[in-house]
CSV table of C-alpha atoms in Angstrom, one decimal:
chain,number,residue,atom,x,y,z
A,1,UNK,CA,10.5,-8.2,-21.2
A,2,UNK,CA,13.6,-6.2,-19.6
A,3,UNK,CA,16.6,-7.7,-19.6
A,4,UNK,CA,19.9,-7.2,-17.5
A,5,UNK,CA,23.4,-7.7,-18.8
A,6,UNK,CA,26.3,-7.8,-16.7
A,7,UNK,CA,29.8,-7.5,-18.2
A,8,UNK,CA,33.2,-6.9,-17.0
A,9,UNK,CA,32.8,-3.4,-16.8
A,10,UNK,CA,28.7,-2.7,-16.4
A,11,UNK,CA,25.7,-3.5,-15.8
A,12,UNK,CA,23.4,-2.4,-18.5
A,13,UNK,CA,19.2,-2.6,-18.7
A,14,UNK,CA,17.3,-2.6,-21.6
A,15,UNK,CA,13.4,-1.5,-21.4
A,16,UNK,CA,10.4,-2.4,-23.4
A,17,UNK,CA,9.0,0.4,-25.8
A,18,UNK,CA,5.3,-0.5,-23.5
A,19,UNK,CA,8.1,0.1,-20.0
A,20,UNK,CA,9.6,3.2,-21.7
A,21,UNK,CA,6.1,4.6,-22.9
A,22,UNK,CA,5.0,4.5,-19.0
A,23,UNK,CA,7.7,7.1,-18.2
A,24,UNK,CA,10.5,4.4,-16.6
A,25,UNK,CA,13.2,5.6,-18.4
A,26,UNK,CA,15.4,4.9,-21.2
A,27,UNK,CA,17.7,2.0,-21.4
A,28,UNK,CA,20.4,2.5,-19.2
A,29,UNK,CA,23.9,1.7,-18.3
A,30,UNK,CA,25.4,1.7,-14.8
A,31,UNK,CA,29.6,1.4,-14.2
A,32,UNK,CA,30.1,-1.6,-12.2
A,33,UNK,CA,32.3,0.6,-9.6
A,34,UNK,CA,29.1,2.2,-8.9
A,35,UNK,CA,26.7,-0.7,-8.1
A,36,UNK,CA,27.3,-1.2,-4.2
A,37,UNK,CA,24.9,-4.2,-4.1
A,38,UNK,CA,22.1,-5.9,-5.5
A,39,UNK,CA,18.5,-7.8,-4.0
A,40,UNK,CA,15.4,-9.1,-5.1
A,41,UNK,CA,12.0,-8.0,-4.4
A,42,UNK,CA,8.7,-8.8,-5.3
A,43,UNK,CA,8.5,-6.5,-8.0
A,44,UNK,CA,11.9,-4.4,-8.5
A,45,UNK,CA,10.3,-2.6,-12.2
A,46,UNK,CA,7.4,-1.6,-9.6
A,47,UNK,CA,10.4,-0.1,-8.0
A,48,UNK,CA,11.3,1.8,-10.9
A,49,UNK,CA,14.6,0.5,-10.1
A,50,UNK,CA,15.1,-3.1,-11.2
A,51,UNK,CA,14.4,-5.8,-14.1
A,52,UNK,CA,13.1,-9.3,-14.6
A,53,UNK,CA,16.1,-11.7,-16.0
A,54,UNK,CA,16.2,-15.1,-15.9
A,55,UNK,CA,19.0,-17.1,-13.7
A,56,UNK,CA,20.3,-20.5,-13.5
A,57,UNK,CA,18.6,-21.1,-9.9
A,58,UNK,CA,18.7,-24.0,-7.4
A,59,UNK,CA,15.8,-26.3,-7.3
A,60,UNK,CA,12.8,-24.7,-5.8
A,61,UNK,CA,14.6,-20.9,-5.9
A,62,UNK,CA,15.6,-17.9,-7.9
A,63,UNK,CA,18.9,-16.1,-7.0
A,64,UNK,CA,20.8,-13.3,-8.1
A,65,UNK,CA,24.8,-13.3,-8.5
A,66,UNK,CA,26.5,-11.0,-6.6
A,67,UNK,CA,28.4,-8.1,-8.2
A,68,UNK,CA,31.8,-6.8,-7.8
A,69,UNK,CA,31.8,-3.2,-6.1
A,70,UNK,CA,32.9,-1.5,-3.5
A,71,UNK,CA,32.3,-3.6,-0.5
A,72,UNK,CA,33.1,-7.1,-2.4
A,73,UNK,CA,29.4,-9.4,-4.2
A,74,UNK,CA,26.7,-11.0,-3.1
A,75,UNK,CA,24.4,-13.6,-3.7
A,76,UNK,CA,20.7,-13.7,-2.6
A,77,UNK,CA,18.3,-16.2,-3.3
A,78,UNK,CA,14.1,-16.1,-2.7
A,79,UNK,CA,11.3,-19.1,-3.2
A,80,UNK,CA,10.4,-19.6,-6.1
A,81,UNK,CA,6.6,-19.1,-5.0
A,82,UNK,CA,7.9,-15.3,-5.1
A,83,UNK,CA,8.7,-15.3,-8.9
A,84,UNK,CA,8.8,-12.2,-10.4
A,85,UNK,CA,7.2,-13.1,-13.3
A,86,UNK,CA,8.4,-15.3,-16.3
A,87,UNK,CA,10.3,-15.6,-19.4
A,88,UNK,CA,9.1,-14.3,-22.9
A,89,UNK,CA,8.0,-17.7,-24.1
A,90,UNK,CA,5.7,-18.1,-21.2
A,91,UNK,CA,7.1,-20.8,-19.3
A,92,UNK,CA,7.4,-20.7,-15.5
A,93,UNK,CA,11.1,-20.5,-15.1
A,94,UNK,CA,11.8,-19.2,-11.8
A,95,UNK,CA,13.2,-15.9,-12.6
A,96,UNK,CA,14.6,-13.0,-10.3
A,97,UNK,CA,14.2,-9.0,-10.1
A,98,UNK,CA,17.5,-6.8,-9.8
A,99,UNK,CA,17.3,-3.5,-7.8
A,100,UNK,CA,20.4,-1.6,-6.6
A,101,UNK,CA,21.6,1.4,-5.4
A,102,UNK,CA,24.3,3.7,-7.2
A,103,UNK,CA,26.1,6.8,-6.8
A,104,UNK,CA,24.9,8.6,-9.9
A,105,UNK,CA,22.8,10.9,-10.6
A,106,UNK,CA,19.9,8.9,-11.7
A,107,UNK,CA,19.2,6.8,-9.5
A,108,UNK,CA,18.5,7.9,-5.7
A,109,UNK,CA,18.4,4.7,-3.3
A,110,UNK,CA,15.3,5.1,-1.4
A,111,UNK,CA,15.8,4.9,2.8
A,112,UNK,CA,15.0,1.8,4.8
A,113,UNK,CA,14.2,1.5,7.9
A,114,UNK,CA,16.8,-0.9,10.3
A,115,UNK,CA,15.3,-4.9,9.9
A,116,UNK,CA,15.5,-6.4,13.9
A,117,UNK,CA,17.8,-9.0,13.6
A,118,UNK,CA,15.4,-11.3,15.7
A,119,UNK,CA,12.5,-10.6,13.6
A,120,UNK,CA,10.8,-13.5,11.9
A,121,UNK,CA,8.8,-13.9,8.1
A,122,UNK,CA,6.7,-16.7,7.9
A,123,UNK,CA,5.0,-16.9,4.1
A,124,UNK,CA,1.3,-17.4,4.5
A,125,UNK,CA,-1.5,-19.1,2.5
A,126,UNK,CA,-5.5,-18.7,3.0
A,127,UNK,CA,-8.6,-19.0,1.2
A,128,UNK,CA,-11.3,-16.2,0.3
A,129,UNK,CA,-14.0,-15.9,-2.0
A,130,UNK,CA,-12.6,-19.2,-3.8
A,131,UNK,CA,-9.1,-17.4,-4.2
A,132,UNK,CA,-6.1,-18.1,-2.6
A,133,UNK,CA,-4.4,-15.2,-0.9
A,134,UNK,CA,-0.5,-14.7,0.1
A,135,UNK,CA,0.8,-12.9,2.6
A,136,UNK,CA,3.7,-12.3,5.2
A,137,UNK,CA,3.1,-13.2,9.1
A,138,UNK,CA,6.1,-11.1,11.0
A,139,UNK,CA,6.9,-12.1,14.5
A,140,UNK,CA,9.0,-10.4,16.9
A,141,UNK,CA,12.1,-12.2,18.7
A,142,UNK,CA,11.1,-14.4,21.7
A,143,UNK,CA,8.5,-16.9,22.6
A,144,UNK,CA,4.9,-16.4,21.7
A,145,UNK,CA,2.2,-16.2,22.3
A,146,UNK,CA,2.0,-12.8,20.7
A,147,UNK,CA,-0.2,-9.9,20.6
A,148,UNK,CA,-0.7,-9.4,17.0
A,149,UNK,CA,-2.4,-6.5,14.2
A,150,UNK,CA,-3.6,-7.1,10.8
A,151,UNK,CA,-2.5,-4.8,8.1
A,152,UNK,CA,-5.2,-4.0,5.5
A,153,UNK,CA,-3.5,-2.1,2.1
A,154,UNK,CA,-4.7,0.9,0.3
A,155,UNK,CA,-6.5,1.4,-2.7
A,156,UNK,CA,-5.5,0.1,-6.1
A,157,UNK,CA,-3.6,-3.4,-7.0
A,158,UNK,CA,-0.5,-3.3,-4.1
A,159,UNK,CA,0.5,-6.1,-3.0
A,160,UNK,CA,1.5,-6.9,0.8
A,161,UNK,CA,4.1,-4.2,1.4
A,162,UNK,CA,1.4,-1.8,-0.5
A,163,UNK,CA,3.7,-1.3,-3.3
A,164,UNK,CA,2.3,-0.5,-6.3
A,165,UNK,CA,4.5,-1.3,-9.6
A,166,UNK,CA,4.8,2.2,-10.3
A,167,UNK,CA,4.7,4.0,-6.9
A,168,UNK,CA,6.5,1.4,-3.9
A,169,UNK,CA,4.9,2.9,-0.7
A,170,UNK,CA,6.4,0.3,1.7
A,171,UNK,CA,3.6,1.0,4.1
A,172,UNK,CA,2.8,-2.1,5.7
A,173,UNK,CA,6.0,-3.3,5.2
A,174,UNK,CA,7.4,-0.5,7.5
A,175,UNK,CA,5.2,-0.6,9.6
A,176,UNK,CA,4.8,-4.6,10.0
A,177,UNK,CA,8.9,-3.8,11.0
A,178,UNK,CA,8.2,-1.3,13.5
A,179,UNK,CA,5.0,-3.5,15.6
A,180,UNK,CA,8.3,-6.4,15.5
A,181,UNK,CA,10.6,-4.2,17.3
A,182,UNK,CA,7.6,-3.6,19.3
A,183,UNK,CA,7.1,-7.4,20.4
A,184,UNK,CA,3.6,-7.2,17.9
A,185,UNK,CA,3.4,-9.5,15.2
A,186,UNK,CA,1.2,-8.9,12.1
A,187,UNK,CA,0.2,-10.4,8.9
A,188,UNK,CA,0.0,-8.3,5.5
A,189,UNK,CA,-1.3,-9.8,2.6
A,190,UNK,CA,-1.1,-9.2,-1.8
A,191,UNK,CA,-4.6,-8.2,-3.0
A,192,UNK,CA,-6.2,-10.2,-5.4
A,193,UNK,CA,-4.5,-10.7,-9.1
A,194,UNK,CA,-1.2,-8.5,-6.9
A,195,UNK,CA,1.5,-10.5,-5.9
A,196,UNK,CA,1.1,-14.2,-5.1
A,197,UNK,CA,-2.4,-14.0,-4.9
A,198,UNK,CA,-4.4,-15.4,-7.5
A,199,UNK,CA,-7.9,-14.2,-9.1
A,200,UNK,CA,-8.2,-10.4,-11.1
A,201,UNK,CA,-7.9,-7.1,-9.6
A,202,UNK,CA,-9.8,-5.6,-11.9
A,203,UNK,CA,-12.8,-7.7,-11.1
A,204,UNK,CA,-12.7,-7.5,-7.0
A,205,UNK,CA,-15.4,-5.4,-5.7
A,206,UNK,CA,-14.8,-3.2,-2.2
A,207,UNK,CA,-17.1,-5.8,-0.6
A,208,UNK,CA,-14.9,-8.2,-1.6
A,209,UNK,CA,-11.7,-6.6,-0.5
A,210,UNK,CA,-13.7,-6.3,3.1
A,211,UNK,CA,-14.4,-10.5,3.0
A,212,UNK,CA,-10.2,-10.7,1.8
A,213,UNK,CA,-9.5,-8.7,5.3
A,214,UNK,CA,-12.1,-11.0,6.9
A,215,UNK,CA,-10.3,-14.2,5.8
A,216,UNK,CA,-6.4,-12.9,6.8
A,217,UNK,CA,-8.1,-12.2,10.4
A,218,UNK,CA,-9.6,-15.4,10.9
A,219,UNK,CA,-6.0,-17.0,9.0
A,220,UNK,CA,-4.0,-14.7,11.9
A,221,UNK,CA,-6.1,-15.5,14.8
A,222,UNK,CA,-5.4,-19.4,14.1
A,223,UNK,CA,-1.9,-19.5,14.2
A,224,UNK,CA,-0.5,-21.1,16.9
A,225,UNK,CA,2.1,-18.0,17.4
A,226,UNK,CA,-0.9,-15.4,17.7
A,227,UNK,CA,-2.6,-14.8,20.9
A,228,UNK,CA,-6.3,-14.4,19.6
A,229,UNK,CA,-7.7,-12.6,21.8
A,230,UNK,CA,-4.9,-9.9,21.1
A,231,UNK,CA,-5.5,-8.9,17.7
A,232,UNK,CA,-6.0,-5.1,16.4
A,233,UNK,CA,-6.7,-4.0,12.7
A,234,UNK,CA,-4.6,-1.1,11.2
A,235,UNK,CA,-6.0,0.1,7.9
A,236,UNK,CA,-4.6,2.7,5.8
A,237,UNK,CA,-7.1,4.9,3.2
A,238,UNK,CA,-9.0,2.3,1.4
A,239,UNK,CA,-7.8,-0.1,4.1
A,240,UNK,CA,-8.9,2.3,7.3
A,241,UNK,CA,-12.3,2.1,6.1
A,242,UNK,CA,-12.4,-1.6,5.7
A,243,UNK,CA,-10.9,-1.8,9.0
A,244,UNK,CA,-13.7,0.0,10.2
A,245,UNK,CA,-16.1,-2.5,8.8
A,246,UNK,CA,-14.8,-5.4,10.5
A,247,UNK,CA,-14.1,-3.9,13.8
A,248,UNK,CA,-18.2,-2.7,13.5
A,249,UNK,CA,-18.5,-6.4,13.0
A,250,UNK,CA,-16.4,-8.4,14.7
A,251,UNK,CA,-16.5,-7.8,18.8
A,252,UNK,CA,-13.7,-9.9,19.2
A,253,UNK,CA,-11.2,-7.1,17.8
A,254,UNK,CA,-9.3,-5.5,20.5
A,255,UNK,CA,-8.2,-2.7,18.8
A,256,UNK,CA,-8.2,-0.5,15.7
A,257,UNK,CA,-6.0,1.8,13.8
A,258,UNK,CA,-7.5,4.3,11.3
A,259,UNK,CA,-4.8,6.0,9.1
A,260,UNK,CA,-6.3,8.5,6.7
A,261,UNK,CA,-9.7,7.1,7.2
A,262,UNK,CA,-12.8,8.7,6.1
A,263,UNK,CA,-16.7,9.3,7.9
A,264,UNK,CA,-18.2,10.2,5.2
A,265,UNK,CA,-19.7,8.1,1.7
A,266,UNK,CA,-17.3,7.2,-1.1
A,267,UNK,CA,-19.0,9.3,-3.8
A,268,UNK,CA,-18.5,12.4,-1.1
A,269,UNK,CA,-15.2,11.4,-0.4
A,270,UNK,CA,-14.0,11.7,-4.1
A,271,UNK,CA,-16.3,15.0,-5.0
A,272,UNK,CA,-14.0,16.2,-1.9
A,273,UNK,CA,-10.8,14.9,-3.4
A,274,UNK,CA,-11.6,16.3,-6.6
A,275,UNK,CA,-12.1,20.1,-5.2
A,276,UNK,CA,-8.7,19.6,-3.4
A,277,UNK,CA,-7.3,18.1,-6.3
A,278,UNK,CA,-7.7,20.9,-8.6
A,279,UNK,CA,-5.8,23.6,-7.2
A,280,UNK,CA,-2.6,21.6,-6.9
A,281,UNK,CA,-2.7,20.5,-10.5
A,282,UNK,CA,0.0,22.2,-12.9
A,283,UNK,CA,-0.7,25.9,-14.3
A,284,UNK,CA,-1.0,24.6,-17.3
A,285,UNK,CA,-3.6,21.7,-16.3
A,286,UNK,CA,-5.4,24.7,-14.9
A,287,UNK,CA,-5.4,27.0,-17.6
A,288,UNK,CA,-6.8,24.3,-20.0
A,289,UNK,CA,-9.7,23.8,-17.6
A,290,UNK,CA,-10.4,27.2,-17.5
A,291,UNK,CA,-10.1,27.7,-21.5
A,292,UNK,CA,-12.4,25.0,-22.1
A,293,UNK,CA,-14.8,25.5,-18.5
A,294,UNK,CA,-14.3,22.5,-17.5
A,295,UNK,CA,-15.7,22.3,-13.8
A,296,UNK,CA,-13.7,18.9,-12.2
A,297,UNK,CA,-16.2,18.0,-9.7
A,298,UNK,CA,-19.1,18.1,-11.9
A,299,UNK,CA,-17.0,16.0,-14.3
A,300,UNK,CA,-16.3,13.6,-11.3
A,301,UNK,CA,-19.6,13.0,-10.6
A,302,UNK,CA,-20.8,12.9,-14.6
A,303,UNK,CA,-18.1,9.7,-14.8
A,304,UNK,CA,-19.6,8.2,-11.3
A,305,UNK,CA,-23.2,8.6,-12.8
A,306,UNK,CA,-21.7,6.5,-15.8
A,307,UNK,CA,-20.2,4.0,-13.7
A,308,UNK,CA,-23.2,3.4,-11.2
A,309,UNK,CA,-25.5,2.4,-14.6
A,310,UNK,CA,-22.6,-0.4,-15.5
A,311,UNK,CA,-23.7,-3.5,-14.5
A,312,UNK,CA,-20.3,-5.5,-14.9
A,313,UNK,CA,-17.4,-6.3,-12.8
A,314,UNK,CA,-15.0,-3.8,-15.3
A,315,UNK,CA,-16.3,-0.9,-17.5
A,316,UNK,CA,-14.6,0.9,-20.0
A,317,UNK,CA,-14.9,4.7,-19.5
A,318,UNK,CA,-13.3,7.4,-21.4
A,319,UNK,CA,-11.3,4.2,-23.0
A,320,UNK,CA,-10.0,3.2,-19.9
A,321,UNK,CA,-10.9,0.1,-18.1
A,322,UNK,CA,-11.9,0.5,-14.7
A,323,UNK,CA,-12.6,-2.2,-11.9
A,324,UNK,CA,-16.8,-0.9,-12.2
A,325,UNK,CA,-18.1,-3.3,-9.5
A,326,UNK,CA,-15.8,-1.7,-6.9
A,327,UNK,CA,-16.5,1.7,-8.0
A,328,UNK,CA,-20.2,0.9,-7.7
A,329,UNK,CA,-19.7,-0.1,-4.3
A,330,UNK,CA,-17.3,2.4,-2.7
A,331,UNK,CA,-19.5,5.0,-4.1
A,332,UNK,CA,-22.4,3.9,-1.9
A,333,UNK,CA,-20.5,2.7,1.1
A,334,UNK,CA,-21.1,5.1,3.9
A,335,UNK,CA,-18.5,4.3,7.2
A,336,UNK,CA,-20.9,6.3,9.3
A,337,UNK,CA,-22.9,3.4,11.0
A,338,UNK,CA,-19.9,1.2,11.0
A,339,UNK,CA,-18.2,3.9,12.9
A,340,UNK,CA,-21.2,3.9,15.5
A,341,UNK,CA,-20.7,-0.1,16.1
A,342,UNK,CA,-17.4,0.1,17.1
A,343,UNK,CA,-16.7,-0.6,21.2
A,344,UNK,CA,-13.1,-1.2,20.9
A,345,UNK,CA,-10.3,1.8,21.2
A,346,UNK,CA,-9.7,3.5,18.2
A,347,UNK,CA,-6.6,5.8,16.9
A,348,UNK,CA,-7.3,7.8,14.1
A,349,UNK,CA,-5.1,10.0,12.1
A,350,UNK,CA,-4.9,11.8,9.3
A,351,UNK,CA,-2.3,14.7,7.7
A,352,UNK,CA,-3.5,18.1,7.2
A,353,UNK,CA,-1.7,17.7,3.8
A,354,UNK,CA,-4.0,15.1,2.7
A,355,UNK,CA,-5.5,15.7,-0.6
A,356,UNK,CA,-7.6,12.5,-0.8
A,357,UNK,CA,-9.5,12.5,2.5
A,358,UNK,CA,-10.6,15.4,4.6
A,359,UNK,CA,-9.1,16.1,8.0
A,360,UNK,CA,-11.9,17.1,9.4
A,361,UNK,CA,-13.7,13.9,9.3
A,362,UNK,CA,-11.6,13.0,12.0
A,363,UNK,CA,-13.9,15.2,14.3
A,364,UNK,CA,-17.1,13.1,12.8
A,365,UNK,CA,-15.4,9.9,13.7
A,366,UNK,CA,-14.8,11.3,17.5
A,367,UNK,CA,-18.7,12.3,17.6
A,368,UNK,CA,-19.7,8.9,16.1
A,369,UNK,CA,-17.0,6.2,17.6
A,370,UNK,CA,-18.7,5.3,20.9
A,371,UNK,CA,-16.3,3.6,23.0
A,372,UNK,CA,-12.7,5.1,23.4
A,373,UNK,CA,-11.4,7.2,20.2
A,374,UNK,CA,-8.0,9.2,20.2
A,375,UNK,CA,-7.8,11.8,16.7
A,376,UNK,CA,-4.8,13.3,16.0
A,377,UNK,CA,-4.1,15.7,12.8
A,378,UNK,CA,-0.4,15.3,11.8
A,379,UNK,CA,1.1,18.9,10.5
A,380,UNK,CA,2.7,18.7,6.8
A,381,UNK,CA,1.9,14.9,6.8
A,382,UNK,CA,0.7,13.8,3.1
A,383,UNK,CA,-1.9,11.2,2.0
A,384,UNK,CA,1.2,8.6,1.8
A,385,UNK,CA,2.2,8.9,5.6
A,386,UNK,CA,5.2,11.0,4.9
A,387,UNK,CA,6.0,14.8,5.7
A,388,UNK,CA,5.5,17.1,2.7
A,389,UNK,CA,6.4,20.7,3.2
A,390,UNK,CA,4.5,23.8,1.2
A,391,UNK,CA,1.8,23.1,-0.6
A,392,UNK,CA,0.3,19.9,-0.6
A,393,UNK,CA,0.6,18.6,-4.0
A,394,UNK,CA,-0.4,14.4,-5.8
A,395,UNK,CA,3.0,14.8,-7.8
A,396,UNK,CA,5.2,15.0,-5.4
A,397,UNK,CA,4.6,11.1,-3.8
A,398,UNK,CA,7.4,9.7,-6.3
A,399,UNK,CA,9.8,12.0,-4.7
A,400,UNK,CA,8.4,11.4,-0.8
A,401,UNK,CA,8.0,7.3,-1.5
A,402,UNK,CA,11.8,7.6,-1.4
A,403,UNK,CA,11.7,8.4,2.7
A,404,UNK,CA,10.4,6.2,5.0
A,405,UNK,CA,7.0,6.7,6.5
A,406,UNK,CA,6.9,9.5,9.2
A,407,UNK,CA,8.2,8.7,12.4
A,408,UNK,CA,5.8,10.5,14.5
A,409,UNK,CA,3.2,8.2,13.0
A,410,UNK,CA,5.8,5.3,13.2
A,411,UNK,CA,5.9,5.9,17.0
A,412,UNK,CA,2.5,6.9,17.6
A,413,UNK,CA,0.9,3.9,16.2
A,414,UNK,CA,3.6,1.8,17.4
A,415,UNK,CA,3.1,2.7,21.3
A,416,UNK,CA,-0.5,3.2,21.1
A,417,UNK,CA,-1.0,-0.3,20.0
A,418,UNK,CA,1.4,-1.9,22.5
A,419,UNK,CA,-0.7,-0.3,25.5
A,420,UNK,CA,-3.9,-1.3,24.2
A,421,UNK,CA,-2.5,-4.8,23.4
A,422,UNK,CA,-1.2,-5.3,26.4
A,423,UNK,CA,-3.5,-4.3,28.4
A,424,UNK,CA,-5.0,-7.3,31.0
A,425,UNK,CA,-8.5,-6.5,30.3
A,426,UNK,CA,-8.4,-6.7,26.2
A,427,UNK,CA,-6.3,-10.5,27.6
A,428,UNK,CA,-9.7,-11.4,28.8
A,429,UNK,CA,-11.4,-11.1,25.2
């Protein structure tokens, strides 16, 4: 496990061979004139910026001393529910994550957006598929009843800000800030085996990531702050397409947000993303592919054949475990009847620098969406919401997951939602 020192004069971090292997840097050592401040968060190594230390923590919390800088110290403290993990011997001392921000050179504090003062975070338990899921109800300053939206992650094992321990997108989390400022609360949730949540990742299927979402909108629509018949869905990539299954589903829904959503199957989605992919891969990548003829979509497709004859929850292929059952199951799913289902208004939108779904599927949704659909294709935008000048290319997320989610999308979202939310006839639902 990393571990933290602070002495008189520095603050220095030692990594794991298994943390330095996966590209997170060497040790390091940090002047104590250049840390301004310090926090915790869920997962501050996901961060790329922070370690797991033990503390000496009140009853029930973690906390992390302050430390001298410019601007004086500070001391934070978070439930112990929100552990960041545990000690080497495996007990379950409560135990905090460091992140800061610095002045040198390698480290380069990643934007936030301004937190409303009048905002509220309300930690939030419910049940699916025998698991108990955690998540984060946000509600706006003032009285409720309010208008709420569920926030249904992206692919892979992120947790309710759709952070992933290597890449921190911050995507609900932004957003669930911007619907607050907005007078719109919303509920994001850790997937399974992420976060607070308990069962495996690994083992989740896509059908049961769509029964998860199922469970946090019944959870939203019962709390006494939530005005049920006011609730939208906003899904982003794997999450727009689950979005679209439960607004197919569920008539009650009064509105839905599809951010770099598909039309089309899985198994077409990712021979699509593996055409796109290729071009934007290093020279060198490329020239080996060439040398040896190595034709990417057909080798896509060769692994998906393998994975469709597993009949377990995880396979290993090419040596590499891989959550099989949800492979299986994206693979087949095909958004295109779901799409057809839906009555409430939809916003869909999608970057023209998206290298994992196609823009033009937003013109399939508008054909097959019968009740009211708005499309919009956002210039420059990326796969990750953010704005990413010349050619579009997968390596260059680390360095845009820095900046906070496009504003034009921000705002977009944002005011589209609060008309359709507000609106006296979706009241009457």
């Amino acid at each position: 496990m990393s571990t933290v020192t602070v002495t008189a004069d520095a603050v220095e971090v030692r990594l794991t061979a298994v943390e330095k292997a996966a590209a997170l840097r060497a040790d390091l050592r940090v002047p104590r004139s250049a840390v301004r401040s310090a926090e915790i968060v869920d997962d501050a190594l996901g961060a790329a910026r922070g370690v797991r230390t033990a503390s000496a923590c009140p009853a029930g919390a973690s906390s992390a001393p302050g430390t001298a800088g410019p601007g004086g110290s500070s001391s934070t403290c978070a439930p112990a529910s929100r552990r960041c993990g545990s000690t080497s011997t495996g007990t379950a001392t409560p135990l905090c994550c460091w992140a800061w921000t610095t002045r040198t050179p390698w480290s380069r504090p990643r934007r936030r957006l301004k937190r409303i003062d009048t905002m509220r975070d309300i930690d939030l338990v419910f049940a699916s598929g025998g698991e108990r899921l955690a998540g984060t109800l946000t509600l706006p300053g003032g009285d409720g009843p309010f208008p709420a939206v569920l926030l249904v992650p992206g692919s892979g094992p992120v947790d309710r800000d759709s952070d992933h321990r290597r890449l921190p997108l911050g995507v609900t989390r932004q957003l669930a800030e911007a619907f607050a400022a907005a007078g719109i609360a919303s509920l994001r949730y850790d997937k399974r085996g992420v976060g607070a949540s308990t069962g495996g990742f690994l083992a989740a299927g896509f059908r049961d990531n769509m029964d998860d979402a199922g469970a946090a909108l019944a959870a939203l629509r019962e709390r006494p702050e939530i005005d049920p018949g006011r609730v939208a869905l906003t899904g982003h990539s794997e999450g727009a397409l689950i979005a679209t299954y439960l607004a197919a589903h569920d008539p009650a829904v009064a509105a839905v947000v599809l951010l770099a959503g598909t039309a089309r199957s899985g198994a077409e989605t990712l021979r699509w993303q593996a055409a796109r992919l290729a071009p934007s891969m290093p020279a060198f990548v490329r020239a080996v592919l060439r040398l040896t003829r190595t034709d990417l979509v057909a080798k896509v497709t060769k692994n998906h054949e393998r994975i469709r004859r597993t009949t377990t929850d995880v396979a290993r292929i090419g040596g590499v475990r891989v959550n099989a059952r949800w492979t299986r199951e994206f693979l087949d799913y095909d958004p295109a009847e779901d799409l057809a289902r839906i009555q409430a208004p939809v916003l869909a939108v999608t970057g023209d620098k998206d290298l994992q779904v196609n823009p033009e599927d937003l013109a399939r949704m508008a054909e097959l969406v019968p009740g009211p659909i708005e499309t919009h294709v956002i210039p420059d935008l990326s796969h990750i919401l953010r704005r990413q000048p010349g050619p579009p290319l997968l390596r260059a997320y680390r360095r845009e997951a820095r900046e906070p989610i496009d504003a034009q999308v921000r705002e977009l979202v944002t005011g589209w939602l609060a008309a359709q939310l507000s609106s006296p006839a979706r009241d009457a639902v």
